[in-house]
Each structure stands twice: as C-alpha cells, then as structure tokens.
Amino acid sequence: MRRRRIAAVIVAGLLALSACGSAEDSRGTDRTDGPSTTSSPSADDTIDPELAPFYEQRLDWASCGRYECTSAQVPLDYDDPDGERITLKLRRLPAGDPSARRGSLFINPGGPGGSGVDYVAAFTSMASDDILDAYDVVGFDPRGVGTSTPLECATTAQLDAYVNTDPTPDDAAEEKAFYDAAQTLGKRCETDSGPLAAHMSTVEVAKDLDILRAAVGDPSLTYLGASYGTMIGATYAELFPKRAGRLVLDGAIDPSIDSEGLNRGQAEGFQTALRAYLEACAKESDCPLGDDPDAAERRLSGFLSDLDQDPLRTSTAGRPLTEALGFYGIAVTLYNEDYWELLTRALRQALKGNGTQLLFLADQYLSRDEKGYTDNSVVALNAVNCLDDPSTLTLEQARETVPDFEKVSPVFGESFAWSPVTCTAWPIKPAQPAPTIDGAGAPPIVVVGTTRDPATPYRWSVAMAEQLESGVLVSREGDGHTGYSMGNECVDEAVNDFLLTGTAPKDGVKC
C-alpha cells in the first residue's frame, strides 16, 4: 500500500457500518461567464502545434442530476499525438454565483486510482459557500482510472487472489509467490489493456490536466489535490510553471525519496496514527485491547500474525479474513479520527473469532462489494506507482530491511518492507525517468501538512514545501489524513483566502 487515499465512497461505506451522463468531444459551447474564458496559453508560453487539436477542443457539458458531465480527448502517447486517443470523464458543479465566478477549481482525491468524478460530491459537501460561489468545481478521472478509458487487468477472482497474497512472506516459497503475484498482475494489464498500461504516469496525467485546463477556458490552473493528488499538482508546476495558478497540495508526498523511503515513511505514519488510537482506546472502559497501550500494540501485532496461519471466519462464504485483509481493515480507519470507534467495534468482534466487520472495512479500502470490485483503483495504484518510481529492490534486499522497518512500526513494518518488491516485479517499465520537481517559475504554491497524518507523514509536506521554490507550508496539529475541511478553521481560512484572493498565507503558519 503506497500513496493510498481514502475516497469519498469509503467515507460513505464506513458511516453505513455504525450516474453521471457524458458527452463526446465536440465543438459545443462551454460556460463563458466570468473572467476566465480563453483557452490560449499565456503570451510567453506556447503549446506543441501537434497538440493544438486537443487544446482547442470544446466540451459539451450535459446535465447529470445536480451536476454537469462531459468527456475530453487526450493522446494516449504524447510522443505520438496523431496516434490513438483516450477519453477522460469530467464532472462539475457550476459556480453558485455567476457574477462572482473566477473560473474552474480542479480537484483530485489522491490514490493513485482515486476518482475525481466521484470526489466532486464529497468535496462540494465540505467546501465553503464562498468557494462554491466563485468556482466551477471540476473533478476528472485520470487516464486509466474509473470512468475514463480504463486500465483493465483482472477478474474479481484474480484480483482477490492478488490482494490476499501473504504480505509478510515467511520463506523462499512465499517470497517467490509475492513476487510472482505482482508480475502476473502486470502482465495481465499489458495483455488486457495494451499500450495504456505503459502510459499511466503522473507526468502524462499532468499533461492531460493542462489540456483540460484549456478545454474549460482557463488561462491558468486552479487546483486542489490531496495525498497522491499533490504529486499531480507538483508535477504540473514543474512542467507548466507559467500556467500554474493557485495550487493547493494537501497531505503532500516528498518528491525526492525513493520507493523504500516512501514505504518507510508510511510505516512510520501509520504507526504514529495507530499509537494515537491505542492511547485513546486504552482510556475507554471497554477497549477490546485493554488499558495498556504497549500491551495493546503487542496484542494487535500478534492478532495480525495469527491471521497469517489461521484466517478468521466471516459471514461471507468463501472470504475469510486473511492477514492482508486484516491489515487493510485496520489501516483504513486510521485515516480519520472519526473512524476509530469503527475499529474498536471491529476488533471487539474479531478478537472473539469473527472477522466480518474487519472484512467490511477492508472492502471499503479496496473498493469491493458483494459483487466484486467497484473500480480499478487497486491495479491503477500499481500501474502509476511503478511507472513513476520503478524499484530495483530484490527479495533478498527486502528481507534484510525487515528488522529496520519493524523498529519503525512493530505492527505494520514488515508489510511495508516487502511492498517495494511489487514494483521490482512489475513488468512494465517507464520510457523515461520522472522529473526532478522544484516548480521553478511558478507562483506561490500552498502545501498543507498534518502532524499525525498516517498515509502522508508530516515531514513529507515539509519536504515538498522546501523543494518547491515557491512552496508555502501550512501545518495542522492533529490526527487523520490531509488537513483541509478536517475541522480546523485556521487551515480552512488559509486555503480559502488563497483560492479566493490569490494571497498566499505566511510560510510556516501553524494551525
């Protein structure tokens, strides 16, 4: 699990536990009210003439319930713009006050693999009225994701087998099985999706985003990305600094560290979040793990280890709670302090021998229901990560890192230690390395970091703000993943003021 987000659909599913139409690329009429009406790049910036048909396309928005939806066309391969095209799906909530409208606010929930189309509903339910009055809020499904031209790799049964691969192999046979599972999944992506599997990189997503910016008529990009979405925004600033407008990167990733460093950071982040949960649980009279946080941590670690050899029964036939699913079921609740009660309930049941509630939580994380997987986020995660940051960590090297990872996280460390091997085994390699990111020439970029963020540790946000030449750091003291719309008025005011006025907060603001 790397750079993973908790999507809006997960939020809905967790709370439950206590269609959008589209239009083909056309020359229809886009919204032209407000100041942002031209699709031309700035005077001192140009586009490749071969890409002009994409930049000049106009979007035919159609009503889809409360929202408007459409499609856009982008090249599959930017080195061959006259070749195959793929379709991106978009959804927007038009600005509530046409007289105050200043353009489009593109949003992305993270992932890789998160649906921006789905995220519009969640984001607009949280954003302030001032933001909703001033901007068309636009979500898009990145290439290969969700309702856009999809990456197809596996049946439900095949994906279940992959997900349940032992994340903490105990011997050479299990290590080989771990490697082979990732390699097999990647080969299926190549077979079932053809060249799209080799064109899922964040650089290509950022290029797509610039085309979408032009297609909605904005001369510069206004954008809010969460978690992995921060890498899309930072990459955009690197590729198109003169077209970067007001960019907010919430729950950032350190662009400079490799796959092993990313996994070590997430191990540390989830351990920090877990410790906060265990300390809070220990203060409750009915905590199923007891009143000693240290003992509770050991008990939880032992519980996961036991699942390796003896999965728990659940109410779903043929789907016991494995170690992998137990890990996901615990991890998903650490994204938000509001979900800790759900973890307590699930653990109370599981420690009595029934894994049903933890399985439900794992399924929310993995976008699975009783019929199968509801999106392709599991495979998109690997496809993007392994193109952005191909690992060379061998099985032997991964085994040697386990003790160090376990020092960082006694509960989750071993799973994270093996994770980079997934991209070592992934058969699809990038055509070129990802760029070094500093965003030179871009206007101020606001980076938001949360001190006890499990998925994107706070120090990553600090690092991104430092590496971006115009980075401005806003820090939230608290628990949970990301900082905007998480109940901290100071953070929300800083972000909203920036989006509405263009005035960046003072670097180093602490909230």
Short mmCIF file of C-alpha atoms in Angstrom, two decimals:
data_model
loop_
_atom_site.label_atom_id
_atom_site.label_comp_id
_atom_site.label_asym_id
_atom_site.label_seq_id
_atom_site.Cartn_x
_atom_site.Cartn_y
_atom_site.Cartn_z
CA MET A 1 0.00 0.00 0.00
CA ARG A 2 1.68 3.21 -1.19
CA ARG A 3 0.37 6.73 -1.56
CA ARG A 4 -3.13 5.46 -0.97
CA ARG A 5 -6.07 7.74 -0.23
CA ILE A 6 -9.41 7.28 1.46
CA ALA A 7 -12.00 8.10 -1.18
CA ALA A 8 -15.45 9.56 -0.75
CA VAL A 9 -17.02 6.17 -1.34
CA ILE A 10 -15.04 4.80 1.61
CA VAL A 11 -16.34 7.55 3.83
CA ALA A 12 -19.90 6.65 2.91
CA GLY A 13 -19.28 2.96 3.45
CA LEU A 14 -17.71 3.46 6.85
CA LEU A 15 -20.58 5.62 8.05
CA ALA A 16 -23.01 2.99 6.81
CA LEU A 17 -21.41 0.46 9.12
CA SER A 18 -22.30 2.28 12.62
CA ALA A 19 -24.92 8.18 -12.92
CA CYS A 20 -23.42 10.62 -14.45
CA GLY A 21 -24.08 11.15 -18.23
CA SER A 22 -21.30 12.26 -20.55
CA ALA A 23 -20.80 13.88 -23.91
CA GLU A 24 -18.30 13.06 -26.58
CA ASP A 25 -15.65 15.60 -27.59
CA SER A 26 -17.44 18.24 -29.63
CA ARG A 27 -17.35 21.86 -30.59
CA GLY A 28 -20.24 22.70 -28.28
CA THR A 29 -20.44 25.74 -26.05
CA ASP A 30 -18.66 25.83 -22.69
CA ARG A 31 -19.56 28.22 -19.87
CA THR A 32 -18.23 31.64 -20.73
CA ASP A 33 -19.47 33.68 -17.78
CA GLY A 34 -16.76 35.18 -15.54
CA PRO A 35 -13.23 36.30 -16.22
CA SER A 36 -11.62 33.02 -17.29
CA THR A 37 -12.83 32.49 -20.85
CA THR A 38 -9.82 31.97 -23.07
CA SER A 39 -8.14 28.65 -23.75
CA SER A 40 -4.93 30.23 -25.01
CA PRO A 41 -1.72 29.79 -23.03
CA SER A 42 -0.07 32.87 -21.60
CA ALA A 43 1.77 35.17 -24.00
CA ASP A 44 5.21 33.90 -23.03
CA ASP A 45 4.23 30.24 -23.18
CA THR A 46 3.36 28.06 -26.17
CA ILE A 47 2.00 24.64 -26.92
CA ASP A 48 3.22 21.99 -29.30
CA PRO A 49 1.36 22.57 -32.60
CA GLU A 50 0.74 18.83 -32.85
CA LEU A 51 -1.28 19.07 -29.63
CA ALA A 52 -3.36 22.03 -30.82
CA PRO A 53 -6.43 19.89 -31.68
CA PHE A 54 -6.55 18.72 -28.08
CA TYR A 55 -6.03 22.17 -26.58
CA GLU A 56 -8.65 23.68 -28.88
CA GLN A 57 -11.38 21.14 -28.20
CA ARG A 58 -14.52 22.47 -26.61
CA LEU A 59 -16.50 20.47 -24.10
CA ASP A 60 -20.19 19.71 -24.42
CA TRP A 61 -21.46 19.67 -20.84
CA ALA A 62 -24.68 17.75 -20.20
CA SER A 63 -26.86 17.69 -17.11
CA CYS A 64 -26.33 14.67 -14.86
CA GLY A 65 -28.51 15.25 -11.85
CA ARG A 66 -27.18 18.04 -9.68
CA TYR A 67 -24.02 18.22 -11.77
CA GLU A 68 -22.83 18.61 -15.34
CA CYS A 69 -20.75 15.93 -17.05
CA THR A 70 -18.70 15.61 -20.19
CA SER A 71 -15.78 13.86 -21.89
CA ALA A 72 -12.48 15.08 -23.28
CA GLN A 73 -9.96 13.53 -25.62
CA VAL A 74 -6.21 13.30 -24.96
CA PRO A 75 -3.44 11.41 -26.76
CA LEU A 76 -2.59 8.00 -25.40
CA ASP A 77 1.10 8.69 -26.08
CA TYR A 78 2.32 12.29 -26.04
CA ASP A 79 5.24 11.25 -28.26
CA ASP A 80 2.67 10.22 -30.88
CA PRO A 81 -0.15 12.81 -30.69
CA ASP A 82 -1.56 11.71 -34.05
CA GLY A 83 -1.93 8.17 -32.77
CA GLU A 84 -4.52 6.57 -30.51
CA ARG A 85 -6.72 8.78 -28.35
CA ILE A 86 -8.22 8.03 -24.97
CA THR A 87 -11.22 9.52 -23.19
CA LEU A 88 -11.26 11.36 -19.87
CA LYS A 89 -14.52 11.83 -17.98
CA LEU A 90 -15.29 15.00 -16.04
CA ARG A 91 -17.98 16.16 -13.64
CA ARG A 92 -18.53 19.66 -12.32
CA LEU A 93 -20.75 21.68 -10.05
CA PRO A 94 -21.10 25.09 -11.71
CA ALA A 95 -20.29 28.17 -9.67
CA GLY A 96 -23.20 29.21 -7.50
CA ASP A 97 -22.83 32.93 -8.24
CA PRO A 98 -22.15 33.59 -11.94
CA SER A 99 -21.34 37.24 -11.21
CA ALA A 100 -18.58 36.17 -8.80
CA ARG A 101 -17.26 33.29 -10.90
CA ARG A 102 -13.49 33.34 -11.44
CA GLY A 103 -13.01 30.05 -13.28
CA SER A 104 -12.66 26.34 -12.54
CA LEU A 105 -11.22 24.64 -9.48
CA PHE A 106 -9.89 21.23 -10.47
CA ILE A 107 -9.77 18.68 -7.67
CA ASN A 108 -8.20 15.25 -7.18
CA PRO A 109 -8.62 12.96 -4.13
CA GLY A 110 -5.38 11.01 -4.48
CA GLY A 111 -4.62 7.36 -4.96
CA PRO A 112 -3.20 6.75 -7.47
CA GLY A 113 -6.53 5.42 -8.66
CA GLY A 114 -8.92 7.84 -6.94
CA SER A 115 -11.91 9.05 -8.95
CA GLY A 116 -12.12 12.80 -9.25
CA VAL A 117 -15.59 12.38 -10.76
CA ASP A 118 -16.80 10.71 -7.56
CA TYR A 119 -14.90 13.19 -5.40
CA VAL A 120 -16.95 16.17 -6.59
CA ALA A 121 -19.90 15.20 -4.36
CA ALA A 122 -17.75 14.84 -1.25
CA PHE A 123 -15.71 17.97 -1.90
CA THR A 124 -18.69 20.19 -2.59
CA SER A 125 -20.39 18.97 0.58
CA MET A 126 -17.37 20.18 2.60
CA ALA A 127 -16.26 23.34 0.78
CA SER A 128 -17.37 26.79 1.92
CA ASP A 129 -20.14 28.69 0.14
CA ASP A 130 -17.61 31.32 -0.93
CA ILE A 131 -15.59 28.69 -2.81
CA LEU A 132 -18.69 27.15 -4.38
CA ASP A 133 -19.94 30.57 -5.46
CA ALA A 134 -16.62 31.53 -7.05
CA TYR A 135 -15.61 28.32 -8.85
CA ASP A 136 -16.93 25.61 -11.06
CA VAL A 137 -15.66 22.62 -9.06
CA VAL A 138 -14.34 20.13 -11.62
CA GLY A 139 -13.37 16.54 -10.92
CA PHE A 140 -11.83 14.28 -13.55
CA ASP A 141 -10.94 10.62 -13.66
CA PRO A 142 -7.26 10.42 -14.62
CA ARG A 143 -6.24 8.27 -17.55
CA GLY A 144 -6.91 4.61 -16.92
CA VAL A 145 -9.00 5.35 -13.83
CA GLY A 146 -12.70 4.99 -13.09
CA THR A 147 -14.98 6.11 -15.89
CA SER A 148 -12.18 7.32 -18.16
CA THR A 149 -10.69 4.87 -20.65
CA PRO A 150 -10.00 2.17 -18.06
CA LEU A 151 -6.98 0.09 -17.24
CA GLU A 152 -8.24 -3.48 -17.22
CA CYS A 153 -6.14 -6.18 -15.63
CA ALA A 154 -8.01 -8.88 -13.73
CA THR A 155 -11.27 -10.59 -12.89
CA THR A 156 -12.67 -10.38 -9.38
CA ALA A 157 -11.29 -13.82 -8.56
CA GLN A 158 -7.85 -12.93 -9.90
CA LEU A 159 -7.79 -9.65 -8.01
CA ASP A 160 -8.93 -11.36 -4.81
CA ALA A 161 -6.03 -13.76 -5.16
CA TYR A 162 -3.61 -10.89 -5.67
CA VAL A 163 -4.94 -8.86 -2.73
CA ASN A 164 -4.72 -11.86 -0.42
CA THR A 165 -1.12 -12.67 -1.26
CA ASP A 166 0.76 -13.01 2.03
CA PRO A 167 2.18 -9.51 2.71
CA THR A 168 4.76 -10.89 5.16
CA PRO A 169 6.33 -13.91 3.44
CA ASP A 170 7.91 -16.41 5.82
CA ASP A 171 10.09 -18.47 3.50
CA ALA A 172 11.53 -18.59 -0.01
CA ALA A 173 8.36 -20.10 -1.49
CA GLU A 174 6.17 -17.34 -0.07
CA GLU A 175 8.67 -14.68 -1.17
CA LYS A 176 8.53 -16.03 -4.71
CA ALA A 177 4.73 -16.08 -4.56
CA PHE A 178 4.74 -12.42 -3.53
CA TYR A 179 6.98 -11.51 -6.48
CA ASP A 180 5.07 -13.68 -8.95
CA ALA A 181 1.69 -12.22 -7.94
CA ALA A 182 2.76 -8.69 -8.87
CA GLN A 183 4.46 -9.79 -12.07
CA THR A 184 1.40 -11.79 -13.15
CA LEU A 185 -0.94 -8.88 -12.49
CA GLY A 186 1.27 -6.55 -14.52
CA LYS A 187 1.36 -8.98 -17.44
CA ARG A 188 -2.43 -9.16 -17.36
CA CYS A 189 -2.55 -5.36 -17.56
CA GLU A 190 -0.34 -5.49 -20.66
CA THR A 191 -2.49 -8.18 -22.23
CA ASP A 192 -5.90 -6.74 -21.38
CA SER A 193 -5.18 -3.02 -21.77
CA GLY A 194 -2.42 -2.89 -24.35
CA PRO A 195 -0.33 0.29 -24.55
CA LEU A 196 -2.42 2.15 -21.94
CA ALA A 197 -0.64 0.14 -19.22
CA ALA A 198 2.64 1.83 -20.21
CA HIS A 199 1.10 5.32 -20.25
CA MET A 200 -0.27 5.78 -16.74
CA SER A 201 2.48 8.00 -15.34
CA THR A 202 1.91 11.15 -13.32
CA VAL A 203 3.74 13.19 -15.97
CA GLU A 204 1.12 12.11 -18.51
CA VAL A 205 -1.69 12.90 -16.06
CA ALA A 206 -0.26 16.39 -15.57
CA LYS A 207 -0.14 16.88 -19.33
CA ASP A 208 -3.76 15.75 -19.54
CA LEU A 209 -4.65 18.27 -16.85
CA ASP A 210 -3.18 21.11 -18.90
CA ILE A 211 -5.38 20.12 -21.82
CA LEU A 212 -8.42 20.05 -19.53
CA ARG A 213 -7.49 23.47 -18.18
CA ALA A 214 -7.52 24.86 -21.71
CA ALA A 215 -10.71 23.00 -22.61
CA VAL A 216 -12.68 24.67 -19.80
CA GLY A 217 -11.36 28.07 -20.90
CA ASP A 218 -8.97 28.93 -18.07
CA PRO A 219 -5.65 30.67 -18.85
CA SER A 220 -4.08 29.24 -15.68
CA LEU A 221 -4.79 26.23 -13.50
CA THR A 222 -6.51 26.48 -10.14
CA TYR A 223 -6.19 23.12 -8.40
CA LEU A 224 -6.55 21.36 -5.06
CA GLY A 225 -5.01 17.91 -4.82
CA ALA A 226 -4.96 15.62 -1.80
CA SER A 227 -2.46 12.87 -0.98
CA TYR A 228 -1.14 11.48 -4.29
CA GLY A 229 -3.04 14.36 -5.90
CA THR A 230 -0.24 16.57 -4.56
CA MET A 231 2.16 14.83 -6.93
CA ILE A 232 -0.11 15.64 -9.85
CA GLY A 233 -0.14 19.30 -8.81
CA ALA A 234 3.60 19.49 -8.17
CA THR A 235 4.35 17.77 -11.46
CA TYR A 236 2.07 20.23 -13.22
CA ALA A 237 4.00 23.12 -11.65
CA GLU A 238 7.24 21.56 -12.88
CA LEU A 239 6.01 21.06 -16.44
CA PHE A 240 3.88 24.20 -16.80
CA PRO A 241 5.08 26.80 -14.27
CA LYS A 242 3.79 29.72 -16.37
CA ARG A 243 0.31 28.20 -16.49
CA ALA A 244 0.20 27.35 -12.79
CA GLY A 245 -2.31 29.49 -10.94
CA ARG A 246 -3.50 28.89 -7.39
CA LEU A 247 -2.31 25.39 -6.45
CA VAL A 248 -3.09 23.78 -3.08
CA LEU A 249 -1.32 20.50 -2.23
CA ASP A 250 -2.82 18.84 0.85
CA GLY A 251 -1.15 15.89 2.56
CA ALA A 252 1.92 16.04 0.36
CA ILE A 253 4.42 13.43 -0.75
CA ASP A 254 8.15 14.08 -0.64
CA PRO A 255 9.09 14.07 -4.35
CA SER A 256 12.74 13.31 -3.64
CA ILE A 257 12.57 9.94 -1.88
CA ASP A 258 12.58 6.52 -3.50
CA SER A 259 10.20 3.60 -3.12
CA GLU A 260 11.87 2.26 0.00
CA GLY A 261 11.82 5.70 1.60
CA LEU A 262 8.15 6.16 0.75
CA ASN A 263 7.21 2.85 2.32
CA ARG A 264 9.34 3.51 5.39
CA GLY A 265 7.61 6.88 5.77
CA GLN A 266 4.17 5.33 5.52
CA ALA A 267 5.11 2.64 8.03
CA GLU A 268 6.10 5.41 10.41
CA GLY A 269 2.96 7.41 9.65
CA PHE A 270 0.55 4.55 10.21
CA GLN A 271 2.39 3.54 13.38
CA THR A 272 2.01 7.10 14.71
CA ALA A 273 -1.69 7.10 13.90
CA LEU A 274 -2.15 3.64 15.39
CA ARG A 275 -0.40 4.70 18.58
CA ALA A 276 -2.73 7.67 18.90
CA TYR A 277 -5.69 5.30 18.50
CA LEU A 278 -4.34 2.80 21.04
CA GLU A 279 -3.75 5.51 23.62
CA ALA A 280 -7.26 6.84 23.13
CA CYS A 281 -8.77 3.36 23.22
CA ALA A 282 -6.90 2.49 26.43
CA LYS A 283 -8.69 5.33 28.21
CA GLU A 284 -12.07 3.78 27.44
CA SER A 285 -13.51 1.26 29.88
CA ASP A 286 -14.47 -1.18 27.11
CA CYS A 287 -11.37 -1.09 24.87
CA PRO A 288 -11.04 -4.62 23.45
CA LEU A 289 -7.23 -4.37 23.52
CA GLY A 290 -7.03 -3.42 27.21
CA ASP A 291 -5.92 -0.37 29.14
CA ASP A 292 -2.15 -0.55 28.46
CA PRO A 293 -1.19 0.91 25.04
CA ASP A 294 2.07 -1.07 24.91
CA ALA A 295 0.31 -4.35 25.64
CA ALA A 296 -2.44 -3.41 23.19
CA GLU A 297 0.13 -2.87 20.45
CA ARG A 298 1.67 -6.29 21.09
CA ARG A 299 -1.75 -7.91 21.10
CA LEU A 300 -2.69 -6.30 17.80
CA SER A 301 0.60 -7.33 16.21
CA GLY A 302 0.03 -10.88 17.40
CA PHE A 303 -3.51 -10.82 16.06
CA LEU A 304 -2.29 -9.98 12.55
CA SER A 305 0.45 -12.61 12.76
CA ASP A 306 -2.10 -15.24 13.75
CA LEU A 307 -4.20 -14.38 10.69
CA ASP A 308 -1.24 -15.42 8.54
CA GLN A 309 -1.70 -19.04 9.62
CA ASP A 310 -5.32 -19.05 10.71
CA PRO A 311 -7.66 -16.65 8.87
CA LEU A 312 -10.89 -15.75 10.68
CA ARG A 313 -14.32 -16.82 9.58
CA THR A 314 -16.68 -14.16 8.26
CA SER A 315 -20.33 -14.07 7.28
CA THR A 316 -19.32 -14.01 3.60
CA ALA A 317 -18.92 -17.51 2.21
CA GLY A 318 -15.51 -18.21 0.76
CA ARG A 319 -13.97 -14.97 2.07
CA PRO A 320 -12.17 -15.42 5.38
CA LEU A 321 -10.26 -12.54 6.96
CA THR A 322 -6.64 -13.05 5.93
CA GLU A 323 -3.61 -11.19 7.25
CA ALA A 324 -3.69 -8.88 4.22
CA LEU A 325 -7.37 -8.06 4.67
CA GLY A 326 -6.91 -7.57 8.41
CA PHE A 327 -4.13 -5.09 7.66
CA TYR A 328 -6.33 -3.12 5.25
CA GLY A 329 -9.29 -3.22 7.63
CA ILE A 330 -7.24 -1.66 10.42
CA ALA A 331 -5.38 0.82 8.21
CA VAL A 332 -8.49 2.34 6.63
CA THR A 333 -9.83 3.51 9.99
CA LEU A 334 -6.61 5.38 10.77
CA TYR A 335 -7.27 7.92 8.02
CA ASN A 336 -9.71 9.82 10.20
CA GLU A 337 -10.12 10.03 13.96
CA ASP A 338 -13.89 9.77 13.50
CA TYR A 339 -13.42 6.16 12.36
CA TRP A 340 -11.63 4.94 15.47
CA GLU A 341 -14.90 3.82 17.02
CA LEU A 342 -15.49 1.60 13.98
CA LEU A 343 -12.11 -0.04 14.50
CA THR A 344 -12.93 -0.65 18.15
CA ARG A 345 -16.18 -2.38 17.20
CA ALA A 346 -14.50 -4.45 14.50
CA LEU A 347 -11.66 -5.53 16.80
CA ARG A 348 -14.08 -6.42 19.56
CA GLN A 349 -15.81 -8.79 17.15
CA ALA A 350 -12.59 -10.12 15.61
CA LEU A 351 -10.97 -10.94 18.94
CA LYS A 352 -13.98 -13.14 19.57
CA GLY A 353 -13.26 -15.06 16.36
CA ASN A 354 -15.45 -13.27 13.81
CA GLY A 355 -13.76 -11.18 11.10
CA THR A 356 -16.90 -9.88 9.38
CA GLN A 357 -16.61 -6.21 10.34
CA LEU A 358 -12.88 -6.04 9.61
CA LEU A 359 -13.57 -7.63 6.22
CA PHE A 360 -16.17 -4.95 5.55
CA LEU A 361 -13.67 -2.23 6.42
CA ALA A 362 -11.02 -3.81 4.19
CA ASP A 363 -13.52 -3.93 1.35
CA GLN A 364 -14.19 -0.20 1.72
CA TYR A 365 -10.48 0.41 1.37
CA LEU A 366 -10.21 -1.84 -1.68
CA SER A 367 -13.46 -0.68 -3.35
CA ARG A 368 -15.06 -4.11 -3.19
CA ASP A 369 -18.65 -5.10 -2.50
CA GLU A 370 -20.56 -8.37 -2.54
CA LYS A 371 -20.50 -8.44 -6.36
CA GLY A 372 -16.83 -7.64 -6.84
CA TYR A 373 -14.58 -4.63 -7.25
CA THR A 374 -16.45 -1.40 -7.94
CA ASP A 375 -13.48 0.34 -9.55
CA ASN A 376 -9.95 -0.41 -10.73
CA SER A 377 -8.10 1.53 -8.02
CA VAL A 378 -6.09 -1.49 -6.85
CA VAL A 379 -4.49 -2.05 -10.25
CA ALA A 380 -4.23 1.66 -11.09
CA LEU A 381 -2.25 2.15 -7.88
CA ASN A 382 0.44 -0.27 -9.04
CA ALA A 383 0.41 0.89 -12.66
CA VAL A 384 1.07 4.53 -11.74
CA ASN A 385 3.46 3.94 -8.85
CA CYS A 386 5.63 1.51 -10.77
CA LEU A 387 5.96 3.86 -13.75
CA ASP A 388 6.73 6.84 -11.51
CA ASP A 389 9.17 5.04 -9.24
CA PRO A 390 10.33 1.64 -10.52
CA SER A 391 12.00 -0.24 -7.70
CA THR A 392 15.07 -2.43 -8.02
CA LEU A 393 14.82 -3.89 -4.51
CA THR A 394 15.41 -7.64 -4.66
CA LEU A 395 13.74 -10.24 -2.48
CA GLU A 396 16.99 -10.70 -0.58
CA GLN A 397 17.35 -6.97 -0.01
CA ALA A 398 13.73 -6.64 1.12
CA ARG A 399 14.26 -9.43 3.63
CA GLU A 400 17.27 -7.59 5.04
CA THR A 401 15.23 -4.39 5.56
CA VAL A 402 12.51 -6.07 7.62
CA PRO A 403 14.17 -5.55 11.06
CA ASP A 404 14.66 -1.84 10.38
CA PHE A 405 11.05 -1.45 9.24
CA GLU A 406 9.83 -3.29 12.33
CA LYS A 407 11.69 -0.80 14.52
CA VAL A 408 9.78 1.98 12.79
CA SER A 409 6.47 0.12 13.07
CA PRO A 410 6.19 -3.07 15.13
CA VAL A 411 2.67 -3.65 13.76
CA PHE A 412 2.90 -2.63 10.11
CA GLY A 413 6.63 -2.56 9.40
CA GLU A 414 7.08 -5.98 7.84
CA SER A 415 4.28 -5.44 5.32
CA PHE A 416 5.73 -2.12 4.22
CA ALA A 417 9.23 -3.61 3.97
CA TRP A 418 8.11 -6.00 1.25
CA SER A 419 5.98 -3.50 -0.66
CA PRO A 420 8.73 -2.09 -2.96
CA VAL A 421 9.22 -5.57 -4.43
CA THR A 422 5.85 -5.10 -6.15
CA CYS A 423 7.41 -2.54 -8.50
CA THR A 424 10.58 -4.60 -8.91
CA ALA A 425 8.37 -7.40 -10.23
CA TRP A 426 6.08 -5.14 -12.27
CA PRO A 427 6.93 -5.94 -15.91
CA ILE A 428 6.04 -2.52 -17.37
CA LYS A 429 8.92 -0.07 -17.10
CA PRO A 430 8.87 3.69 -17.72
CA ALA A 431 10.16 5.08 -21.00
CA GLN A 432 11.88 7.92 -19.15
CA PRO A 433 12.54 8.85 -15.53
CA ALA A 434 10.20 11.11 -13.59
CA PRO A 435 11.41 14.73 -13.48
CA THR A 436 13.08 16.37 -10.52
CA ILE A 437 10.48 18.71 -9.05
CA ASP A 438 11.12 22.25 -7.89
CA GLY A 439 8.41 24.18 -9.75
CA ALA A 440 10.81 26.97 -10.66
CA GLY A 441 8.92 29.92 -12.09
CA ALA A 442 5.54 29.01 -10.60
CA PRO A 443 3.65 31.45 -8.35
CA PRO A 444 3.18 30.60 -4.63
CA ILE A 445 2.03 27.02 -4.03
CA VAL A 446 0.33 26.24 -0.71
CA VAL A 447 1.30 22.91 0.88
CA VAL A 448 -0.77 21.64 3.83
CA GLY A 449 0.66 19.06 6.24
CA THR A 450 -0.90 17.32 9.26
CA THR A 451 1.35 16.35 12.17
CA ARG A 452 -0.04 12.84 12.70
CA ASP A 453 -1.07 12.02 9.14
CA PRO A 454 -0.85 8.24 8.68
CA ALA A 455 -0.61 8.00 4.89
CA THR A 456 1.50 11.06 4.05
CA PRO A 457 3.68 11.84 7.09
CA TYR A 458 4.00 15.49 8.05
CA ARG A 459 7.69 15.62 7.19
CA TRP A 460 6.78 14.86 3.57
CA SER A 461 4.73 18.05 3.39
CA VAL A 462 7.64 19.94 4.94
CA ALA A 463 9.94 18.45 2.31
CA MET A 464 7.66 19.27 -0.61
CA ALA A 465 7.23 22.87 0.56
CA GLU A 466 11.02 23.20 0.83
CA GLN A 467 11.70 21.63 -2.56
CA LEU A 468 9.18 23.80 -4.40
CA GLU A 469 10.85 27.16 -4.97
CA SER A 470 7.56 28.95 -4.26
CA GLY A 471 6.26 26.49 -1.65
CA VAL A 472 4.39 27.85 1.37
CA LEU A 473 3.76 25.47 4.28
CA VAL A 474 0.60 25.44 6.40
CA SER A 475 0.72 22.95 9.30
CA ARG A 476 -2.24 21.35 11.05
CA GLU A 477 -1.70 19.90 14.51
CA GLY A 478 -3.89 16.84 14.62
CA ASP A 479 -4.79 13.32 13.53
CA GLY A 480 -6.05 11.98 10.23
CA HIS A 481 -5.13 12.17 6.57
CA THR A 482 -4.92 15.65 4.98
CA GLY A 483 -5.80 18.97 6.60
CA TYR A 484 -8.36 20.91 4.56
CA SER A 485 -12.00 20.53 5.62
CA MET A 486 -10.93 18.46 8.62
CA GLY A 487 -12.47 20.77 11.21
CA ASN A 488 -9.54 23.16 11.58
CA GLU A 489 -10.77 26.70 10.93
CA CYS A 490 -7.24 28.09 10.67
CA VAL A 491 -6.32 25.72 7.81
CA ASP A 492 -9.62 26.27 6.00
CA GLU A 493 -9.31 30.05 6.18
CA ALA A 494 -5.74 29.97 4.87
CA VAL A 495 -6.69 27.77 1.90
CA ASN A 496 -9.94 29.59 1.13
CA ASP A 497 -8.32 33.02 1.26
CA PHE A 498 -5.62 31.84 -1.12
CA LEU A 499 -8.12 30.38 -3.58
CA LEU A 500 -10.39 33.43 -3.43
CA THR A 501 -7.86 36.28 -3.34
CA GLY A 502 -4.61 34.76 -4.58
CA THR A 503 -2.83 35.93 -1.43
CA ALA A 504 -0.75 33.08 -0.02
CA PRO A 505 -0.54 32.63 3.76
CA LYS A 506 2.73 33.33 5.50
CA ASP A 507 5.12 30.41 5.14
CA GLY A 508 5.18 28.30 8.29
CA VAL A 509 1.67 29.06 9.56
CA LYS A 510 0.78 26.62 12.35
CA CYS A 511 -2.84 25.71 12.93
#
